[in-house]
Amino acid sequence: MALTGRAALLAALGSIPVGILEPGWTGILAVNGSLALACACDFALAAPVRRLALTRSGDTSTRLGETADVTLTIANPSRRPLRAQLRDAWPPSSWQPGTEIEASRHRLTIPPGERRRATTRLRPTRRGDRRADRVTIRSYGPLGLFSRQGTHKVPWTVRILPPFTSRKHLPSKLARLRELDGRTSVLTRGEGTEFDSLREYVPGDDTRSIDWRATARQSTVAVRTWRPERDRHILLVLDTGRTSAGRVGDAPRLDASMDAALLLAALASRAGDRLALLAYDRRVRALVQGRSAGDVLPALVSAMAPLEPELVETDARGLTGTALRTAPRRSLIVLFTTLDAAPMEQGLLPLLPQLTQRHTVLVASVADPHIARMGKARGNVEAVYEAAAAAQAQSERQHTAEQFRRHGVTVVDAPPEDLAPALADAYLALKTAGRL
């Protein structure tokens, strides 16, 4: 039972006659007695909270930056009308800062034996699973003097998926893939590609693609067209160790790596390649494999959603061994990791021959554009020192990248907004060269 602001005000007014009605107390007792009776009646007429039946429905997932609507259905089985304020509690990251009070609180009036709905709109600020906490309901009497309050546990989970902002690059990459795949007039030939069809020779065609037997049977010169081999295996490896926690702009490096991985997955699945995902630091954080082309992208998005960087040094030997077990056949292994000299020279670089001996390896790393801006700074002593530090950092990254390339590894090092399209271009270049 709770005393409302209105009841407190009336109680204060009811105490005024204490100093006026001397020497008799009859008036005082009459006023306070009437107030007490009104409050008791008001409390008795407030609908009970514990007997309410609450259920949830609505969205179970949404992308980061978008909204999710979760609806509470409140049934009032009592014989008294429910006049209530309701608070639907969720973690703070379920809303934009400053919008929680407006979004989570609702006023309800439910007649006896009926039900009403209250919709809470979430706009999360972080990836992962957001779980409803509890529903607090304050039921008022008809006079609003007293209230009953109680809480209900109504479980619900909304999974916040990666935003996939690089999706905007997909149409242009698919157009290049169609050209490469022989579906348009631009047809390519490369080592390890499959025969597609015959067409008439046009100036500029590679003379090695002329089919002399077909040419002998017709009056024009016929050339073979080729398409890239399909059903290649691709393993996406996310390094979720401490280096992935470094923030570049407003997000950790891991988020930019996920975005690039999703664009590559969307492109490769359209090309008919088989995809798998491994997230690893000191143990397996996520593993997706054996999915069909239509199911692989949703499975990857769902598996990435709860991933967070772990503040531990990545076990390079464990990562390498797990990747080799996950990809028993020859595959393209795309490793999303750092190019920082210390963790690479002491960790992954000595183990690279184990990967490159059996697989084609591509390393994708998120570069910090702030370091590039620091390298151009001039004007005072502090700026010069910052430029020198930036130059040293860039030199170390280039040296690490060169060491990868000596082992036959393709390296993509780009800022967050450029990493996804650059990685897609590197994948298409490998297909064009017949290296998949």
Short mmCIF file of C-alpha atoms in Angstrom, two decimals:
data_model
loop_
_atom_site.label_atom_id
_atom_site.label_comp_id
_atom_site.label_asym_id
_atom_site.label_seq_id
_atom_site.Cartn_x
_atom_site.Cartn_y
_atom_site.Cartn_z
CA MET A 1 0.00 0.00 0.00
CA ALA A 2 1.37 3.42 -0.97
CA LEU A 3 0.29 6.94 -0.01
CA THR A 4 -0.16 9.02 -3.17
CA GLY A 5 0.73 12.70 -3.50
CA ARG A 6 -2.96 13.63 -3.42
CA ALA A 7 -3.49 11.70 -0.19
CA ALA A 8 -0.46 13.36 1.40
CA LEU A 9 -1.83 16.78 0.49
CA LEU A 10 -5.23 15.99 2.01
CA ALA A 11 -3.59 14.63 5.14
CA ALA A 12 -1.69 17.89 5.48
CA LEU A 13 -4.91 19.89 5.03
CA GLY A 14 -6.69 17.66 7.53
CA SER A 15 -4.14 18.55 10.19
CA ILE A 16 -4.80 22.32 9.96
CA PRO A 17 -7.69 22.33 12.46
CA VAL A 18 -5.32 21.11 15.19
CA GLY A 19 -4.34 24.70 15.95
CA ILE A 20 -7.82 26.19 15.42
CA LEU A 21 -10.37 24.01 17.22
CA GLU A 22 -9.24 24.56 20.83
CA PRO A 23 -10.25 23.53 23.34
CA GLY A 24 -12.41 20.82 21.68
CA TRP A 25 -11.08 18.02 19.39
CA THR A 26 -14.39 17.01 17.82
CA GLY A 27 -13.78 18.88 14.56
CA ILE A 28 -10.28 17.48 14.24
CA LEU A 29 -11.39 13.91 14.74
CA ALA A 30 -14.22 14.38 12.27
CA VAL A 31 -11.93 15.72 9.54
CA ASN A 32 -9.18 13.14 10.03
CA GLY A 33 -11.70 10.35 10.42
CA SER A 34 -13.36 11.26 7.15
CA LEU A 35 -9.96 11.37 5.42
CA ALA A 36 -8.99 7.98 6.85
CA LEU A 37 -12.31 6.50 5.75
CA ALA A 38 -11.88 7.93 2.24
CA CYS A 39 -8.35 6.53 1.99
CA ALA A 40 -9.45 3.12 3.25
CA CYS A 41 -12.28 2.99 0.73
CA ASP A 42 -9.98 4.15 -2.05
CA PHE A 43 -7.46 1.41 -1.20
CA ALA A 44 -10.19 -1.21 -1.00
CA LEU A 45 -11.54 -0.23 -4.43
CA ALA A 46 -8.11 -0.37 -6.14
CA ALA A 47 -7.80 -3.46 -8.31
CA PRO A 48 -5.38 -6.08 -6.94
CA VAL A 49 -2.03 -6.29 -8.73
CA ARG A 50 -0.99 -9.86 -7.96
CA ARG A 51 -4.02 -11.37 -9.68
CA LEU A 52 -3.27 -9.70 -13.02
CA ALA A 53 -2.24 -12.03 -15.87
CA LEU A 54 0.55 -10.72 -18.13
CA THR A 55 1.83 -12.18 -21.40
CA ARG A 56 4.25 -10.90 -24.04
CA SER A 57 4.38 -10.94 -27.82
CA GLY A 58 6.18 -9.04 -30.53
CA ASP A 59 9.65 -8.83 -32.08
CA THR A 60 12.35 -11.28 -31.07
CA SER A 61 15.15 -9.68 -33.09
CA THR A 62 16.10 -6.44 -34.77
CA ARG A 63 19.19 -4.88 -36.30
CA LEU A 64 21.29 -2.42 -34.34
CA GLY A 65 19.96 1.07 -35.02
CA GLU A 66 16.42 -0.12 -35.74
CA THR A 67 13.43 -0.49 -33.40
CA ALA A 68 11.73 -3.52 -31.87
CA ASP A 69 8.16 -3.50 -30.52
CA VAL A 70 7.34 -5.78 -27.57
CA THR A 71 3.68 -5.91 -26.51
CA LEU A 72 2.41 -6.68 -23.01
CA THR A 73 -1.13 -8.03 -22.75
CA ILE A 74 -2.60 -7.35 -19.29
CA ALA A 75 -5.74 -9.23 -18.24
CA ASN A 76 -7.79 -7.98 -15.25
CA PRO A 77 -9.68 -10.97 -13.75
CA SER A 78 -10.94 -9.04 -10.71
CA ARG A 79 -14.35 -7.39 -10.25
CA ARG A 80 -12.79 -3.97 -9.90
CA PRO A 81 -11.57 -1.70 -12.71
CA LEU A 82 -7.80 -1.32 -12.97
CA ARG A 83 -6.45 2.23 -13.06
CA ALA A 84 -2.71 1.86 -13.17
CA GLN A 85 0.72 3.07 -14.11
CA LEU A 86 2.99 0.41 -15.59
CA ARG A 87 6.78 0.31 -15.95
CA ASP A 88 8.27 -2.24 -18.34
CA ALA A 89 11.92 -2.53 -17.27
CA TRP A 90 14.70 -3.45 -19.72
CA PRO A 91 18.51 -2.99 -19.60
CA PRO A 92 19.63 0.65 -20.08
CA SER A 93 21.18 -0.12 -23.49
CA SER A 94 17.70 -0.98 -24.81
CA TRP A 95 17.00 2.70 -25.53
CA GLN A 96 18.74 5.80 -26.73
CA PRO A 97 19.98 7.88 -23.76
CA GLY A 98 17.23 10.05 -22.27
CA THR A 99 14.29 8.17 -23.84
CA GLU A 100 13.85 5.34 -21.31
CA ILE A 101 11.22 7.03 -19.10
CA GLU A 102 8.94 7.92 -21.99
CA ALA A 103 9.32 4.55 -23.70
CA SER A 104 8.96 2.22 -20.70
CA ARG A 105 6.03 3.79 -18.81
CA HIS A 106 2.35 3.34 -19.68
CA ARG A 107 -1.02 4.40 -18.21
CA LEU A 108 -3.79 1.82 -18.28
CA THR A 109 -7.49 1.58 -17.54
CA ILE A 110 -8.88 -1.95 -17.76
CA PRO A 111 -12.53 -2.74 -16.92
CA PRO A 112 -13.26 -5.90 -14.88
CA GLY A 113 -12.79 -9.12 -16.84
CA GLU A 114 -11.17 -7.40 -19.83
CA ARG A 115 -7.65 -7.01 -21.15
CA ARG A 116 -5.56 -4.28 -22.72
CA ARG A 117 -2.23 -4.05 -24.52
CA ALA A 118 0.79 -1.83 -23.86
CA THR A 119 3.58 -1.71 -26.46
CA THR A 120 7.15 -0.90 -25.45
CA ARG A 121 9.34 0.27 -28.32
CA LEU A 122 13.02 -0.60 -27.94
CA ARG A 123 15.82 1.14 -29.81
CA PRO A 124 18.98 -0.64 -28.64
CA THR A 125 22.42 0.92 -28.67
CA ARG A 126 24.44 -2.32 -28.49
CA ARG A 127 24.47 -5.75 -30.09
CA GLY A 128 23.54 -8.89 -28.18
CA ASP A 129 20.57 -10.26 -26.26
CA ARG A 130 18.35 -7.85 -24.34
CA ARG A 131 16.20 -9.55 -21.69
CA ALA A 132 13.15 -8.03 -20.04
CA ASP A 133 13.66 -7.48 -16.32
CA ARG A 134 10.31 -7.06 -14.56
CA VAL A 135 7.00 -5.31 -14.93
CA THR A 136 6.01 -2.99 -12.07
CA ILE A 137 2.34 -2.01 -11.78
CA ARG A 138 0.85 0.60 -9.46
CA SER A 139 -2.95 0.28 -9.15
CA TYR A 140 -4.93 3.35 -7.95
CA GLY A 141 -8.34 3.67 -6.34
CA PRO A 142 -11.04 5.87 -7.88
CA LEU A 143 -10.01 8.88 -5.75
CA GLY A 144 -6.30 8.41 -6.41
CA LEU A 145 -5.50 8.63 -2.67
CA PHE A 146 -3.86 5.24 -2.16
CA SER A 147 -2.35 2.64 -4.48
CA ARG A 148 -1.36 -0.99 -4.55
CA GLN A 149 1.99 -1.88 -6.13
CA GLY A 150 3.48 -5.16 -7.26
CA THR A 151 5.84 -6.71 -9.81
CA HIS A 152 5.53 -9.52 -12.33
CA LYS A 153 8.24 -11.52 -14.10
CA VAL A 154 7.32 -11.75 -17.79
CA PRO A 155 10.38 -13.17 -19.63
CA TRP A 156 11.21 -12.04 -23.15
CA THR A 157 14.42 -11.75 -25.14
CA VAL A 158 15.20 -9.55 -28.13
CA ARG A 159 18.38 -10.36 -30.05
CA ILE A 160 20.10 -7.27 -31.45
CA LEU A 161 21.79 -8.23 -34.71
CA PRO A 162 24.76 -6.55 -36.42
CA PRO A 163 23.58 -3.63 -38.56
CA PHE A 164 25.21 -4.85 -41.84
CA THR A 165 25.83 -1.31 -43.06
CA SER A 166 27.99 -2.60 -45.93
CA ARG A 167 24.90 -4.10 -47.58
CA LYS A 168 24.84 -0.96 -49.77
CA HIS A 169 27.92 -2.29 -51.60
CA LEU A 170 26.32 -5.64 -52.44
CA PRO A 171 24.60 -4.68 -55.75
CA SER A 172 27.82 -3.40 -57.32
CA LYS A 173 29.79 -6.46 -56.16
CA LEU A 174 27.09 -8.80 -57.47
CA ALA A 175 27.28 -7.05 -60.84
CA ARG A 176 31.00 -7.77 -60.96
CA LEU A 177 30.33 -11.35 -59.90
CA ARG A 178 27.82 -11.79 -62.75
CA GLU A 179 30.41 -10.52 -65.20
CA LEU A 180 32.92 -12.93 -63.75
CA ASP A 181 30.43 -15.78 -63.70
CA GLY A 182 29.61 -15.55 -67.41
CA ARG A 183 26.04 -14.27 -67.00
CA THR A 184 26.69 -11.08 -68.96
CA SER A 185 28.62 -10.31 -72.10
CA VAL A 186 31.83 -9.79 -70.15
CA LEU A 187 33.31 -13.27 -69.76
CA THR A 188 36.65 -14.13 -68.23
CA ARG A 189 38.99 -17.05 -68.34
CA GLY A 190 41.38 -18.11 -65.63
CA GLU A 191 43.18 -21.13 -64.27
CA GLY A 192 40.87 -23.51 -62.43
CA THR A 193 37.65 -22.23 -64.06
CA GLU A 194 34.83 -24.30 -65.60
CA PHE A 195 33.72 -24.37 -69.24
CA ASP A 196 30.45 -22.47 -69.72
CA SER A 197 29.46 -22.14 -73.40
CA LEU A 198 30.55 -21.20 -76.92
CA ARG A 199 30.12 -17.84 -78.62
CA GLU A 200 31.36 -16.02 -81.70
CA TYR A 201 34.88 -14.60 -81.59
CA VAL A 202 35.22 -10.83 -81.25
CA PRO A 203 38.44 -8.83 -81.60
CA GLY A 204 40.32 -8.75 -78.32
CA ASP A 205 39.41 -12.29 -77.22
CA ASP A 206 42.23 -14.50 -76.03
CA THR A 207 43.19 -16.69 -78.98
CA ARG A 208 43.89 -19.55 -76.58
CA SER A 209 40.14 -19.77 -75.93
CA ILE A 210 39.31 -20.56 -79.59
CA ASP A 211 37.55 -23.90 -79.99
CA TRP A 212 38.96 -25.17 -83.30
CA ARG A 213 36.66 -28.18 -83.55
CA ALA A 214 33.57 -26.02 -83.17
CA THR A 215 35.03 -23.49 -85.60
CA ALA A 216 35.50 -26.24 -88.23
CA ARG A 217 31.78 -27.09 -88.03
CA GLN A 218 30.57 -23.52 -88.69
CA SER A 219 31.42 -20.49 -90.75
CA THR A 220 32.56 -18.29 -87.82
CA VAL A 221 35.31 -18.60 -85.27
CA ALA A 222 33.98 -19.98 -81.96
CA VAL A 223 35.55 -19.30 -78.59
CA ARG A 224 34.95 -20.95 -75.26
CA THR A 225 33.58 -18.91 -72.36
CA TRP A 226 34.43 -19.80 -68.80
CA ARG A 227 32.97 -19.31 -65.40
CA PRO A 228 34.59 -19.53 -61.97
CA GLU A 229 34.38 -22.86 -60.20
CA ARG A 230 31.51 -23.08 -57.76
CA ASP A 231 31.12 -24.93 -54.49
CA ARG A 232 34.40 -23.60 -53.10
CA HIS A 233 34.81 -23.68 -49.31
CA ILE A 234 35.33 -20.46 -47.36
CA LEU A 235 36.05 -20.26 -43.61
CA LEU A 236 35.60 -16.88 -41.93
CA VAL A 237 37.72 -16.67 -38.76
CA LEU A 238 37.01 -13.86 -36.30
CA ASP A 239 39.78 -13.16 -33.79
CA THR A 240 37.82 -12.11 -30.68
CA GLY A 241 40.87 -11.53 -28.46
CA ARG A 242 41.94 -8.28 -26.84
CA THR A 243 43.09 -6.61 -30.06
CA SER A 244 39.52 -6.81 -31.40
CA ALA A 245 38.37 -4.63 -28.49
CA GLY A 246 40.31 -1.57 -29.68
CA ARG A 247 37.87 1.14 -30.68
CA VAL A 248 38.14 2.75 -34.09
CA GLY A 249 35.72 5.65 -34.19
CA ASP A 250 32.59 4.78 -32.23
CA ALA A 251 32.83 0.97 -32.39
CA PRO A 252 35.32 -1.80 -31.58
CA ARG A 253 37.35 -3.37 -34.37
CA LEU A 254 35.31 -6.55 -34.01
CA ASP A 255 32.17 -4.78 -35.28
CA ALA A 256 33.92 -3.59 -38.44
CA SER A 257 35.24 -7.12 -39.01
CA MET A 258 31.74 -8.55 -38.65
CA ASP A 259 30.36 -6.09 -41.17
CA ALA A 260 33.03 -7.01 -43.71
CA ALA A 261 32.45 -10.73 -43.06
CA LEU A 262 28.73 -10.36 -43.73
CA LEU A 263 29.29 -8.63 -47.08
CA LEU A 264 31.74 -11.32 -48.12
CA ALA A 265 29.33 -14.05 -46.98
CA ALA A 266 26.44 -12.53 -48.94
CA LEU A 267 28.61 -12.29 -52.05
CA ALA A 268 30.15 -15.75 -51.74
CA SER A 269 26.81 -17.46 -51.09
CA ARG A 270 25.47 -15.92 -54.32
CA ALA A 271 28.55 -17.28 -56.09
CA GLY A 272 27.64 -20.79 -54.95
CA ASP A 273 30.48 -21.15 -52.44
CA ARG A 274 30.09 -22.94 -49.09
CA LEU A 275 30.66 -20.81 -45.98
CA ALA A 276 31.58 -21.50 -42.37
CA LEU A 277 32.27 -19.18 -39.43
CA LEU A 278 34.66 -19.59 -36.51
CA ALA A 279 35.03 -17.03 -33.69
CA TYR A 280 37.97 -17.79 -31.41
CA ASP A 281 40.29 -16.28 -28.78
CA ARG A 282 41.21 -18.94 -26.22
CA ARG A 283 38.20 -21.07 -26.95
CA VAL A 284 35.49 -21.29 -29.59
CA ARG A 285 33.00 -18.44 -29.15
CA ALA A 286 30.87 -19.22 -32.20
CA LEU A 287 30.83 -21.90 -34.89
CA VAL A 288 28.56 -22.07 -37.94
CA GLN A 289 29.01 -24.72 -40.62
CA GLY A 290 27.03 -27.01 -42.88
CA ARG A 291 24.35 -24.44 -43.78
CA SER A 292 22.70 -24.13 -47.17
CA ALA A 293 23.12 -21.02 -49.29
CA GLY A 294 19.71 -19.70 -48.26
CA ASP A 295 20.28 -20.25 -44.53
CA VAL A 296 23.91 -19.32 -44.10
CA LEU A 297 23.57 -15.52 -43.89
CA PRO A 298 20.83 -15.52 -41.20
CA ALA A 299 22.84 -18.12 -39.26
CA LEU A 300 25.98 -15.97 -39.41
CA VAL A 301 24.10 -12.84 -38.31
CA SER A 302 22.53 -14.65 -35.37
CA ALA A 303 25.85 -16.19 -34.29
CA MET A 304 27.65 -12.83 -34.45
CA ALA A 305 25.01 -10.90 -32.47
CA PRO A 306 26.11 -11.91 -28.95
CA LEU A 307 29.85 -11.86 -29.66
CA GLU A 308 31.92 -9.44 -27.61
CA PRO A 309 35.71 -8.89 -27.56
CA GLU A 310 37.44 -10.82 -24.80
CA LEU A 311 40.24 -9.05 -22.93
CA VAL A 312 42.65 -11.97 -23.28
CA GLU A 313 45.55 -12.68 -25.59
CA THR A 314 44.46 -14.88 -28.48
CA ASP A 315 45.88 -18.39 -28.45
CA ALA A 316 47.34 -18.46 -31.97
CA ARG A 317 48.19 -22.17 -31.81
CA GLY A 318 44.67 -23.04 -30.68
CA LEU A 319 43.16 -20.81 -33.37
CA THR A 320 45.27 -22.42 -36.08
CA GLY A 321 44.47 -25.95 -34.95
CA THR A 322 40.75 -25.25 -34.68
CA ALA A 323 40.69 -23.63 -38.14
CA LEU A 324 42.43 -26.66 -39.67
CA ARG A 325 39.93 -29.03 -38.05
CA THR A 326 36.99 -26.87 -39.16
CA ALA A 327 38.24 -26.76 -42.77
CA PRO A 328 39.46 -30.29 -43.60
CA ARG A 329 39.19 -29.64 -47.36
CA ARG A 330 41.15 -27.04 -49.26
CA SER A 331 39.48 -23.71 -48.52
CA LEU A 332 39.85 -19.98 -48.54
CA ILE A 333 40.50 -18.99 -44.90
CA VAL A 334 39.67 -15.34 -44.25
CA LEU A 335 41.24 -14.30 -40.96
CA PHE A 336 39.97 -11.09 -39.35
CA THR A 337 42.73 -10.01 -37.01
CA THR A 338 45.21 -7.24 -36.28
CA LEU A 339 48.41 -6.28 -38.05
CA ASP A 340 50.01 -5.07 -34.83
CA ALA A 341 53.58 -6.31 -34.79
CA ALA A 342 53.86 -7.74 -31.26
CA PRO A 343 50.88 -10.16 -31.19
CA MET A 344 51.45 -11.27 -34.78
CA GLU A 345 55.21 -11.88 -34.65
CA GLN A 346 54.93 -13.81 -31.39
CA GLY A 347 51.68 -15.54 -32.26
CA LEU A 348 50.32 -16.19 -35.75
CA LEU A 349 53.26 -15.55 -38.08
CA PRO A 350 55.33 -18.59 -37.02
CA LEU A 351 52.25 -20.80 -37.55
CA LEU A 352 51.29 -19.49 -41.00
CA PRO A 353 52.97 -22.30 -42.97
CA GLN A 354 50.50 -24.77 -41.37
CA LEU A 355 47.63 -22.79 -42.94
CA THR A 356 49.16 -21.82 -46.29
CA GLN A 357 50.37 -25.35 -46.99
CA ARG A 358 46.77 -26.60 -47.33
CA HIS A 359 44.67 -23.46 -47.82
CA THR A 360 44.51 -20.07 -49.48
CA VAL A 361 44.74 -17.46 -46.71
CA LEU A 362 43.44 -13.90 -46.74
CA VAL A 363 44.03 -11.56 -43.76
CA ALA A 364 41.64 -8.63 -43.20
CA SER A 365 42.60 -5.97 -40.68
CA VAL A 366 40.90 -2.76 -39.52
CA ALA A 367 43.13 0.31 -39.88
CA ASP A 368 42.65 3.37 -37.69
CA PRO A 369 42.06 6.49 -39.85
CA HIS A 370 43.06 8.66 -36.88
CA ILE A 371 46.64 7.42 -37.23
CA ALA A 372 46.68 8.51 -40.87
CA ARG A 373 45.46 11.96 -39.83
CA MET A 374 48.12 12.13 -37.12
CA GLY A 375 50.77 11.35 -39.72
CA LYS A 376 49.84 14.51 -41.64
CA ALA A 377 49.80 16.79 -38.59
CA ARG A 378 52.23 19.71 -38.48
CA GLY A 379 52.39 23.16 -36.94
CA ASN A 380 53.80 22.68 -33.44
CA VAL A 381 56.10 20.40 -31.48
CA GLU A 382 53.27 18.20 -30.19
CA ALA A 383 51.92 17.68 -33.71
CA VAL A 384 55.37 16.74 -35.00
CA TYR A 385 55.78 14.12 -32.25
CA GLU A 386 52.32 12.73 -33.06
CA ALA A 387 53.24 12.54 -36.75
CA ALA A 388 56.44 10.66 -35.89
CA ALA A 389 54.54 8.18 -33.71
CA ALA A 390 51.96 7.66 -36.47
CA ALA A 391 54.68 7.08 -39.06
CA GLN A 392 56.31 4.46 -36.83
CA ALA A 393 52.98 2.68 -36.26
CA GLN A 394 52.22 2.65 -40.00
CA SER A 395 55.70 1.36 -40.77
CA GLU A 396 55.28 -1.53 -38.32
CA ARG A 397 51.90 -2.47 -39.84
CA GLN A 398 53.36 -2.41 -43.35
CA HIS A 399 56.25 -4.58 -42.20
CA THR A 400 53.84 -7.12 -40.67
CA ALA A 401 51.71 -7.10 -43.83
CA GLU A 402 54.82 -7.72 -45.94
CA GLN A 403 55.73 -10.71 -43.77
CA PHE A 404 52.25 -12.15 -44.41
CA ARG A 405 52.64 -11.63 -48.16
CA ARG A 406 55.95 -13.49 -48.17
CA HIS A 407 54.01 -16.53 -47.03
CA GLY A 408 51.59 -16.14 -49.97
CA VAL A 409 48.88 -14.48 -47.89
CA THR A 410 46.64 -11.80 -49.41
CA VAL A 411 46.37 -8.82 -47.02
CA VAL A 412 43.54 -6.27 -46.88
CA ASP A 413 44.24 -3.37 -44.51
CA ALA A 414 41.62 -0.61 -44.62
CA PRO A 415 39.60 1.76 -42.40
CA PRO A 416 36.23 0.48 -41.11
CA GLU A 417 34.14 2.11 -43.84
CA ASP A 418 36.41 0.73 -46.61
CA LEU A 419 37.23 -2.73 -45.25
CA ALA A 420 34.07 -4.51 -46.46
CA PRO A 421 34.25 -3.41 -50.15
CA ALA A 422 38.02 -3.90 -50.22
CA LEU A 423 37.63 -7.44 -48.90
CA ALA A 424 34.93 -8.20 -51.47
CA ASP A 425 37.23 -6.93 -54.23
CA ALA A 426 40.05 -9.16 -52.96
CA TYR A 427 37.71 -12.18 -53.02
CA LEU A 428 36.65 -11.41 -56.60
CA ALA A 429 40.26 -10.98 -57.62
CA LEU A 430 41.09 -14.42 -56.21
CA LYS A 431 38.22 -15.94 -58.16
CA THR A 432 39.32 -14.17 -61.33
CA ALA A 433 42.85 -15.52 -60.89
CA GLY A 434 41.49 -19.03 -60.28
CA ARG A 435 43.09 -19.26 -56.83
CA LEU A 436 39.95 -20.55 -55.08
#
